[in-house]
Short mmCIF file of C-alpha atoms and ligand atoms in Angstrom, two decimals:
data_model
loop_
_atom_site.label_atom_id
_atom_site.label_comp_id
_atom_site.label_asym_id
_atom_site.label_seq_id
_atom_site.Cartn_x
_atom_site.Cartn_y
_atom_site.Cartn_z
CA UNK A 22 -11.61 -18.53 14.62
CA UNK A 23 -10.00 -17.56 10.77
CA UNK A 24 -8.10 -14.01 11.65
CA UNK A 25 -8.05 -11.47 9.20
CA UNK A 26 -4.59 -11.66 9.22
CA UNK A 27 -2.22 -13.75 11.13
CA UNK A 28 1.20 -12.38 11.69
CA UNK A 29 2.98 -14.05 13.64
CA UNK A 30 2.66 -16.95 11.41
CA UNK A 31 3.69 -15.26 8.33
CA UNK A 32 6.93 -14.05 10.55
CA UNK A 33 7.24 -17.75 11.42
CA UNK A 34 7.98 -18.96 7.57
CA UNK A 35 10.63 -17.06 8.28
CA UNK A 36 11.95 -17.99 11.76
CA UNK A 37 15.75 -18.93 11.13
CA UNK A 38 16.47 -16.22 9.23
CA UNK A 39 14.64 -13.56 11.52
CA UNK A 40 16.63 -15.19 14.19
CA UNK A 41 19.69 -15.10 12.53
CA UNK A 42 19.45 -11.73 11.32
CA UNK A 43 19.30 -10.23 14.76
CA UNK A 44 22.00 -11.59 15.92
CA UNK A 45 24.21 -10.49 13.37
CA UNK A 46 22.88 -7.29 14.14
CA UNK A 47 23.11 -7.30 17.66
CA UNK A 48 26.45 -9.10 18.01
CA UNK A 49 28.02 -6.65 15.29
CA UNK A 50 27.63 -3.42 17.59
CA UNK A 51 26.04 -1.36 15.03
CA UNK A 52 22.86 -0.15 14.85
CA UNK A 53 21.79 2.53 12.20
CA UNK A 54 22.75 3.32 8.76
CA UNK A 55 25.43 0.62 8.38
CA UNK A 56 25.94 -2.93 5.73
CA UNK A 57 22.55 -4.15 6.06
CA UNK A 58 20.79 -1.24 5.38
CA UNK A 59 22.84 -0.51 2.21
CA UNK A 60 22.94 -4.59 1.73
CA UNK A 61 18.95 -4.56 1.75
CA UNK A 62 18.46 -0.86 -0.21
CA UNK A 63 20.28 -2.51 -2.99
CA UNK A 64 18.53 -5.56 -3.15
CA UNK A 65 15.20 -3.63 -3.03
CA UNK A 66 16.61 -1.32 -5.42
CA UNK A 67 17.13 -4.35 -7.95
CA UNK A 68 13.83 -6.38 -6.85
CA UNK A 69 11.99 -3.68 -8.17
CA UNK A 70 14.14 -2.72 -11.19
CA UNK A 71 15.33 0.74 -10.02
CA UNK A 72 19.11 1.43 -9.44
CA UNK A 73 18.16 3.46 -6.29
CA UNK A 74 16.70 2.77 -2.76
CA UNK A 75 16.98 4.80 0.23
CA UNK A 76 15.84 2.90 3.66
CA UNK A 77 13.73 5.46 5.73
CA UNK A 78 11.71 5.00 8.72
CA UNK A 79 8.44 4.51 7.62
CA UNK A 80 6.13 5.07 4.55
CA UNK A 81 4.44 7.90 5.20
CA UNK A 82 8.27 9.64 6.08
CA UNK A 83 9.19 7.74 2.60
CA UNK A 84 6.02 9.57 0.54
CA UNK A 85 6.85 13.32 2.64
CA UNK A 86 10.74 12.84 1.64
CA UNK A 87 9.63 12.64 -2.27
CA UNK A 88 7.84 15.37 -2.25
CA UNK A 89 9.71 18.23 -0.06
CA UNK A 90 13.40 16.67 -2.91
CA UNK A 91 11.08 18.31 -5.19
CA UNK A 92 11.09 21.55 -3.22
CA UNK A 93 7.51 22.62 -4.33
CA UNK A 94 5.84 26.00 -4.04
CA UNK A 95 3.66 26.60 -1.31
CA UNK A 96 0.09 26.21 -2.52
CA UNK A 97 1.34 23.96 -5.64
CA UNK A 98 -0.86 21.15 -6.49
CA UNK A 99 -0.70 17.20 -6.52
CA UNK A 100 -3.45 15.10 -7.91
CA UNK A 101 -4.44 11.90 -5.18
CA UNK A 102 -7.45 9.44 -5.31
CA UNK A 103 -10.24 10.52 -3.13
CA UNK A 104 -10.48 6.76 -1.72
CA UNK A 105 -6.76 6.42 -0.41
CA UNK A 106 -5.53 5.78 2.98
CA UNK A 107 -5.03 8.85 4.59
CA UNK A 108 -1.10 8.84 4.44
CA UNK A 109 -0.61 9.62 1.14
CA UNK A 110 -2.72 12.76 1.45
CA UNK A 111 -0.97 13.70 3.84
CA UNK A 112 2.60 13.39 2.87
CA UNK A 113 1.44 16.24 0.12
CA UNK A 114 -0.45 18.15 3.40
CA UNK A 115 1.97 18.83 5.34
CA UNK A 116 4.64 19.44 3.01
CA UNK A 117 2.54 22.78 2.55
CA UNK A 118 1.34 21.54 -1.06
CA UNK A 119 -2.75 21.67 -1.62
CA UNK A 120 -3.79 17.68 -1.86
CA UNK A 121 -6.10 17.80 -5.00
CA UNK A 122 -8.34 14.96 -4.82
CA UNK A 123 -9.86 13.10 -7.62
CA UNK A 124 -11.90 10.23 -7.60
CA UNK A 125 -11.10 6.37 -8.74
CA UNK A 126 -12.56 3.81 -10.88
CA UNK A 127 -16.07 2.52 -8.77
CA UNK A 128 -14.51 -1.61 -10.45
CA UNK A 129 -10.78 -1.30 -9.54
CA UNK A 130 -10.78 0.97 -6.87
CA UNK A 131 -7.84 2.94 -8.26
CA UNK A 132 -7.19 6.08 -9.80
CA UNK A 133 -9.64 7.02 -12.50
CA UNK A 134 -7.20 8.19 -14.62
CA UNK A 135 -9.81 9.27 -17.86
CA UNK A 136 -10.68 12.05 -14.78
CA UNK A 137 -7.95 13.20 -14.30
CA UNK A 138 -7.05 15.33 -16.40
CA UNK A 139 -9.76 17.73 -15.71
CA UNK A 140 -8.04 18.90 -12.03
CA UNK A 141 -5.07 19.61 -13.78
CA UNK A 142 -4.02 23.32 -13.16
CA UNK A 143 -1.34 25.71 -14.15
CA UNK A 144 -0.36 24.30 -10.46
CA UNK A 145 -0.36 21.04 -10.48
CA UNK A 146 3.09 19.48 -10.46
CA UNK A 147 2.53 15.91 -9.70
CA UNK A 148 0.13 12.70 -9.95
CA UNK A 149 0.13 11.16 -7.42
CA UNK A 150 -0.73 7.02 -8.22
CA UNK A 151 -1.64 4.84 -5.14
CA UNK A 152 -1.65 1.33 -5.74
CA UNK A 153 -4.51 -0.17 -3.65
CA UNK A 154 -4.93 -2.76 -2.36
CA UNK A 155 -2.20 -4.37 -4.35
CA UNK A 156 -3.38 -3.73 -7.65
CA UNK A 157 -1.64 -1.45 -10.19
CA UNK A 158 -3.28 1.59 -11.42
CA UNK A 159 -3.86 1.71 -15.20
CA UNK A 160 -0.31 3.45 -16.10
CA UNK A 161 -0.26 4.15 -19.91
CA UNK A 162 -2.70 6.83 -19.27
CA UNK A 163 -0.84 8.22 -16.50
CA UNK A 164 2.38 8.54 -17.98
CA UNK A 165 0.78 10.71 -21.34
CA UNK A 166 -0.88 13.50 -19.25
CA UNK A 167 2.59 13.26 -17.16
CA UNK A 168 4.60 13.59 -20.17
CA UNK A 169 1.84 16.41 -22.04
CA UNK A 170 1.53 18.73 -18.98
CA UNK A 171 5.55 17.90 -17.29
CA UNK A 172 3.83 16.60 -13.99
CA UNK A 173 6.68 13.95 -12.21
CA UNK A 174 4.55 10.76 -11.45
CA UNK A 175 4.87 9.47 -7.34
CA UNK A 176 3.99 6.36 -6.75
CA UNK A 177 2.29 5.12 -3.70
CA UNK A 178 3.20 1.62 -3.71
CA UNK A 179 2.90 0.93 0.43
CA UNK A 180 0.22 -2.01 -0.47
CA UNK A 181 1.68 -3.28 -3.93
CA UNK A 182 5.31 -4.69 -2.94
CA UNK A 183 6.10 -6.65 -6.18
CA UNK A 184 2.79 -5.96 -8.01
CA UNK A 185 3.72 -5.43 -11.55
CA UNK A 186 2.27 -4.17 -15.00
CA UNK A 187 3.53 -4.36 -18.71
CA UNK A 188 6.55 -6.15 -16.82
CA UNK A 189 7.57 -3.79 -15.21
CA UNK A 190 7.21 -3.45 -10.87
CA UNK A 191 5.63 -1.26 -8.73
CA UNK A 192 8.48 1.14 -7.65
CA UNK A 193 9.65 1.30 -11.23
CA UNK A 194 6.79 3.15 -12.52
CA UNK A 195 7.25 6.66 -11.95
CA UNK A 196 9.85 9.34 -10.96
CA UNK A 197 9.76 8.26 -7.53
CA UNK A 198 8.10 5.19 -4.93
CA UNK A 199 7.51 5.42 -1.38
CA UNK A 200 7.13 1.98 0.39
CA UNK A 201 5.16 0.94 3.75
CA UNK A 202 7.34 -2.33 5.45
CA UNK A 203 4.74 -2.05 8.65
CA UNK A 204 3.89 -5.21 9.29
CA UNK A 205 0.59 -5.66 8.03
CA UNK A 206 1.87 -4.84 4.39
CA UNK A 207 3.19 -7.44 1.84
CA UNK A 208 6.64 -7.08 2.98
CA UNK A 209 6.33 -6.22 6.73
CA UNK A 210 9.24 -5.93 9.35
CA UNK A 211 8.71 -6.09 13.09
CA UNK A 212 8.27 -2.46 13.76
CA UNK A 213 8.05 0.77 11.20
CA UNK A 214 9.90 0.65 8.32
CA UNK A 215 10.11 2.81 4.45
CA UNK A 216 11.92 2.86 1.68
CA UNK A 217 12.15 5.33 -1.70
CA UNK A 218 13.09 3.66 -5.25
CA UNK A 219 13.76 5.87 -7.65
CA UNK A 220 16.02 5.87 -11.38
CA UNK A 221 17.09 9.48 -10.54
CA UNK A 222 20.38 9.87 -9.34
CA UNK A 223 20.38 13.32 -8.05
CA UNK A 224 16.96 12.75 -6.40
CA UNK A 225 18.30 9.65 -4.85
CA UNK A 226 21.72 11.95 -3.11
CA UNK A 227 19.18 14.43 -1.67
CA UNK A 228 16.87 12.08 -0.24
CA UNK A 229 19.54 10.33 0.64
CA UNK A 230 20.47 13.13 2.78
CA UNK A 231 17.18 14.89 3.86
CA UNK A 232 16.46 11.21 5.13
CA UNK A 233 19.41 11.59 7.97
CA UNK A 234 19.07 15.18 9.33
CA UNK A 235 19.83 16.69 5.50
CA UNK A 236 23.53 15.56 5.56
CA UNK A 237 26.04 13.66 3.68
CA UNK A 238 29.02 14.41 5.96
CA UNK A 239 28.57 13.52 9.41
CA UNK A 240 28.18 17.28 11.57
CA UNK A 241 27.11 19.09 8.33
CA UNK A 242 23.90 19.88 7.19
CA UNK A 243 23.34 20.85 3.24
CA UNK A 244 18.86 20.37 3.68
CA UNK A 245 16.68 21.19 6.92
CA UNK A 246 16.41 17.64 6.72
CA UNK A 247 14.51 14.39 9.43
CA UNK A 248 15.51 11.51 11.30
CA UNK A 249 14.02 9.02 9.25
CA UNK A 250 16.48 6.41 8.77
CA UNK A 251 15.70 2.72 8.50
CA UNK A 252 17.07 0.64 11.19
CA UNK A 253 20.34 -1.89 11.00
CA UNK A 254 17.90 -4.67 12.47
CA UNK A 255 14.42 -4.29 10.47
CA UNK A 256 16.72 -3.85 7.25
CA UNK A 257 18.41 -7.40 7.94
CA UNK A 258 14.80 -8.59 8.81
CA UNK A 259 13.43 -7.58 5.50
CA UNK A 260 16.87 -8.80 3.83
CA UNK A 261 15.26 -12.48 4.72
CA UNK A 262 11.69 -11.78 3.57
CA UNK A 263 12.64 -10.18 0.71
CA UNK A 264 13.29 -13.19 -0.82
CA UNK A 265 10.16 -14.90 -0.11
CA UNK A 266 7.77 -12.23 -1.33
CA UNK A 267 6.98 -13.44 -4.85
CA UNK A 268 6.17 -16.63 -3.36
CA UNK A 269 3.81 -15.01 -1.02
CA UNK A 270 2.25 -12.95 -3.23
CA UNK A 271 1.96 -15.64 -5.28
CA UNK A 272 -0.06 -17.74 -2.81
CA UNK A 273 -2.21 -13.85 -2.45
CA UNK A 274 -2.75 -14.86 -5.95
CA UNK A 275 -3.85 -18.09 -5.51
CA UNK A 276 -6.65 -17.57 -2.69
CA UNK A 277 -7.94 -14.68 -4.42
CA UNK A 278 -8.39 -17.09 -7.66
CA UNK A 279 -10.21 -19.04 -5.80
CA UNK A 280 -12.52 -16.20 -4.37
CA UNK A 281 -13.01 -14.64 -7.86
CA UNK A 282 -14.92 -18.24 -8.86
CA UNK A 283 -16.37 -19.80 -5.98
CA UNK A 284 -17.96 -16.89 -4.40
CA UNK A 285 -21.14 -16.33 -5.96
CA UNK A 286 -23.63 -14.39 -3.80
CA UNK A 287 -26.35 -11.99 -5.44
CA UNK A 288 -25.68 -9.34 -2.73
CA UNK A 289 -22.03 -9.51 -3.24
CA UNK A 290 -19.76 -7.58 -5.95
CA UNK A 291 -15.87 -8.73 -6.80
CA UNK A 292 -13.39 -6.89 -7.28
CA UNK A 293 -12.48 -5.89 -10.76
CA UNK A 294 -8.71 -7.47 -11.94
CA UNK A 295 -7.13 -5.47 -14.52
CA UNK A 296 -4.48 -7.69 -15.05
CA UNK A 297 -4.52 -11.08 -12.41
CA UNK A 298 -0.36 -11.94 -12.80
CA UNK A 299 0.26 -8.31 -11.14
CA UNK A 300 -2.13 -8.33 -8.75
CA UNK A 301 -0.76 -8.33 -5.13
CA UNK A 302 -3.58 -8.73 -3.20
CA UNK A 303 -2.83 -6.57 -0.54
CA UNK A 304 -6.27 -7.16 0.99
CA UNK A 305 -9.21 -9.37 -0.86
CA UNK A 306 -12.39 -6.48 -0.70
CA UNK A 307 -15.90 -7.12 -1.59
CA UNK A 308 -18.47 -4.50 -2.19
CA UNK A 309 -22.12 -5.19 -0.42
CA UNK A 310 -25.33 -3.02 0.24
CA UNK A 311 -25.64 -4.92 3.33
CA UNK A 312 -22.04 -4.93 5.10
CA UNK A 313 -23.23 -4.48 9.02
CA UNK A 314 -25.14 -7.54 8.30
CA UNK A 315 -22.68 -9.30 6.30
CA UNK A 316 -19.70 -8.27 9.23
CA UNK A 317 -22.28 -9.86 11.62
CA UNK A 318 -22.94 -13.48 9.72
CA UNK A 319 -19.09 -13.71 9.09
CA UNK A 320 -18.70 -12.87 12.90
CA UNK A 321 -21.01 -15.87 13.79
CA UNK A 322 -18.68 -17.85 11.44
CA UNK A 323 -15.74 -17.51 13.09
CA UNK A 324 -14.70 -15.30 10.36
CA UNK A 325 -13.10 -12.17 10.99
CA UNK A 326 -13.22 -9.44 8.44
CA UNK A 327 -11.85 -5.30 8.15
CA UNK A 328 -13.07 -2.78 6.13
CA UNK A 329 -10.43 -0.93 4.39
CA UNK A 330 -11.58 1.81 5.25
CA UNK A 331 -14.73 3.08 6.92
CA UNK A 332 -14.44 6.97 6.53
CA UNK A 333 -12.75 8.67 3.60
CA UNK A 334 -10.13 11.61 4.15
CA UNK A 335 -12.39 13.60 2.58
CA UNK A 336 -14.73 13.50 5.46
CA UNK A 337 -11.72 13.33 8.58
CA UNK A 338 -11.81 15.76 11.43
CA UNK A 339 -8.28 16.32 10.28
CA UNK A 340 -9.82 17.44 6.55
CA UNK A 341 -12.37 19.57 8.32
CA UNK A 342 -11.77 22.06 5.13
CA UNK A 343 -13.08 19.46 3.11
CA UNK A 344 -16.09 17.84 4.80
CA UNK A 345 -18.98 19.71 2.53
CA UNK A 346 -17.38 18.21 -0.34
CA UNK A 347 -18.75 15.49 -2.09
CA UNK A 348 -16.99 12.31 -3.64
CA UNK A 349 -19.98 10.23 -4.78
CA UNK A 350 -17.39 7.17 -5.37
CA UNK A 351 -15.19 7.29 -3.08
CA UNK A 352 -18.38 7.62 -0.41
CA UNK A 353 -20.06 5.01 -1.68
CA UNK A 354 -16.39 2.53 -1.88
CA UNK A 355 -16.06 3.77 2.03
CA UNK A 356 -20.12 2.62 2.61
CA UNK A 357 -19.92 -1.14 0.98
CA UNK A 358 -16.61 -2.48 1.05
CA UNK A 359 -15.69 -5.18 3.49
CA UNK A 360 -12.08 -7.10 3.54
CA UNK A 361 -12.04 -10.89 3.52
CA UNK A 362 -8.85 -12.87 5.07
CA UNK A 363 -6.34 -13.15 2.66
CA UNK A 364 -2.59 -14.18 3.79
CA UNK A 365 0.31 -16.41 2.04
CA UNK A 366 0.07 -18.40 5.44
CA UNK A 367 -3.86 -19.38 4.74
CA UNK A 368 -4.93 -23.15 4.96
CA UNK A 369 -6.41 -23.70 1.60
CA UNK A 370 -9.47 -25.23 4.28
CA UNK A 371 -9.74 -21.83 5.61
CA UNK A 372 -9.98 -20.77 2.09
CA UNK A 373 -12.68 -22.81 1.05
CA UNK A 374 -14.77 -22.06 4.21
CA UNK A 375 -14.37 -18.15 3.69
CA UNK A 376 -16.03 -18.83 0.60
CA UNK A 377 -18.55 -21.71 1.86
CA UNK A 378 -20.40 -18.44 4.42
CA UNK A 379 -19.67 -16.09 2.28
CA UNK A 380 -21.80 -18.27 -0.31
CA UNK A 381 -24.93 -19.13 2.04
CA UNK A 382 -24.96 -15.18 3.59
CA UNK A 383 -28.63 -13.97 2.79
CA UNK A 384 -31.36 -11.09 4.41
CA UNK A 385 -32.81 -13.63 5.34
CA UNK A 386 -32.12 -15.43 8.93
CA UNK A 387 -28.71 -16.97 9.24
CA UNK A 388 -28.32 -20.33 9.05
CA UNK A 389 -25.32 -22.19 9.83
CA UNK A 390 -22.80 -23.13 7.98
CA UNK A 391 -21.27 -26.97 8.18
CA UNK A 392 -19.69 -27.83 11.40
CA UNK A 393 -19.67 -25.57 14.22
CA UNK A 394 -15.69 -24.47 14.26
C1 LIG B 418 0.38 2.24 5.10
C2 LIG B 418 0.63 3.01 4.27
C3 LIG B 418 1.22 4.36 4.17
C4 LIG B 418 1.66 4.45 5.19
O1 LIG B 418 3.19 4.03 5.16
P1 LIG B 418 3.51 3.58 6.99
O2 LIG B 418 4.83 3.00 7.39
O3 LIG B 418 2.21 3.57 8.43
O4 LIG B 418 4.16 5.10 7.55
C5 LIG B 418 0.62 4.99 3.36
N1 LIG B 418 0.24 4.90 1.79
C6 LIG B 418 -0.44 3.72 2.08
C7 LIG B 418 -1.51 3.44 0.96
C8 LIG B 418 -1.06 2.93 2.95
O5 LIG B 418 -1.34 1.43 2.75
#
């Protein structure tokens, strides 16, 4: 069986360092907001190329806290891609702001900057760029719009740790960025975790307080804050894994490069890459009009595939007020996408086999490919 993602094997690469970290935290007797959190946040900020990072409990909180910190009024608008993972949108509506959904580019699956301007109103406060599937949004036109209309740029970097654009890393492409360290992300811990990066010192101070009961000083609460902190044990583990992130992303790039040259099937549309060096391939997403048949075919050859994502946010029960709306590009994406296995620990023989099995997919009765597994 070729698994979609083998988390055990990914973490096994870091076994010695993780074991040591867990023991160190256990022995320290200090489990929340200590030196592990401080060290990791400093290293992650440096890695992203910004002065500040705040550890938080998860990626959704990272985005929610950023929006809360700006103190926009109820009904103020934030532009967000219609095909994102629902967390980006929840972060906006849970703050009382209005998510304004904009169609993505069908080729790259990321926000189409040319469609953004038409959605800017007097109430627009920010553009949330989501570097979906590991590919950085085309930022030049977004920077120009933010400047022209005096908008903040919030990055959702949950799928793009280490990705870069014009030499700058995700986390350093807007006013503030939210990251998730959910186990399956490119940089994942052994549970939930998240971080916010920013270059804005005042925002950083406020976010640190907001994530800790609105408090800078124990038992003095100046904001209506949250309990959203990155545990010492997770911070220590992340600090170990951060050192391997570039190598892990490079392996993902090599696998993607192989798929992009080896996969050749008229039923399949490969992803369009804007910059092969900057992309970190959180997932490798192809499109096909015959998704069920292709998934079946892959399953029969013992290859696990997943759909990111089967239902667009505006068709979810959580957003019934939007269910009547139509976003044809987004809907097309959700009906046709399929993610192939990609991970830093995937063996080359398995990579070759995945491409081979995809190439043998046809609408006729499918034939066995190669040797039985
Ligand atoms: C995973 C993810 C999030 C949320 O992160 P959690 O840690 O699960 O809360 C937000 N946005 C995107 C695009 C994600 O993929």
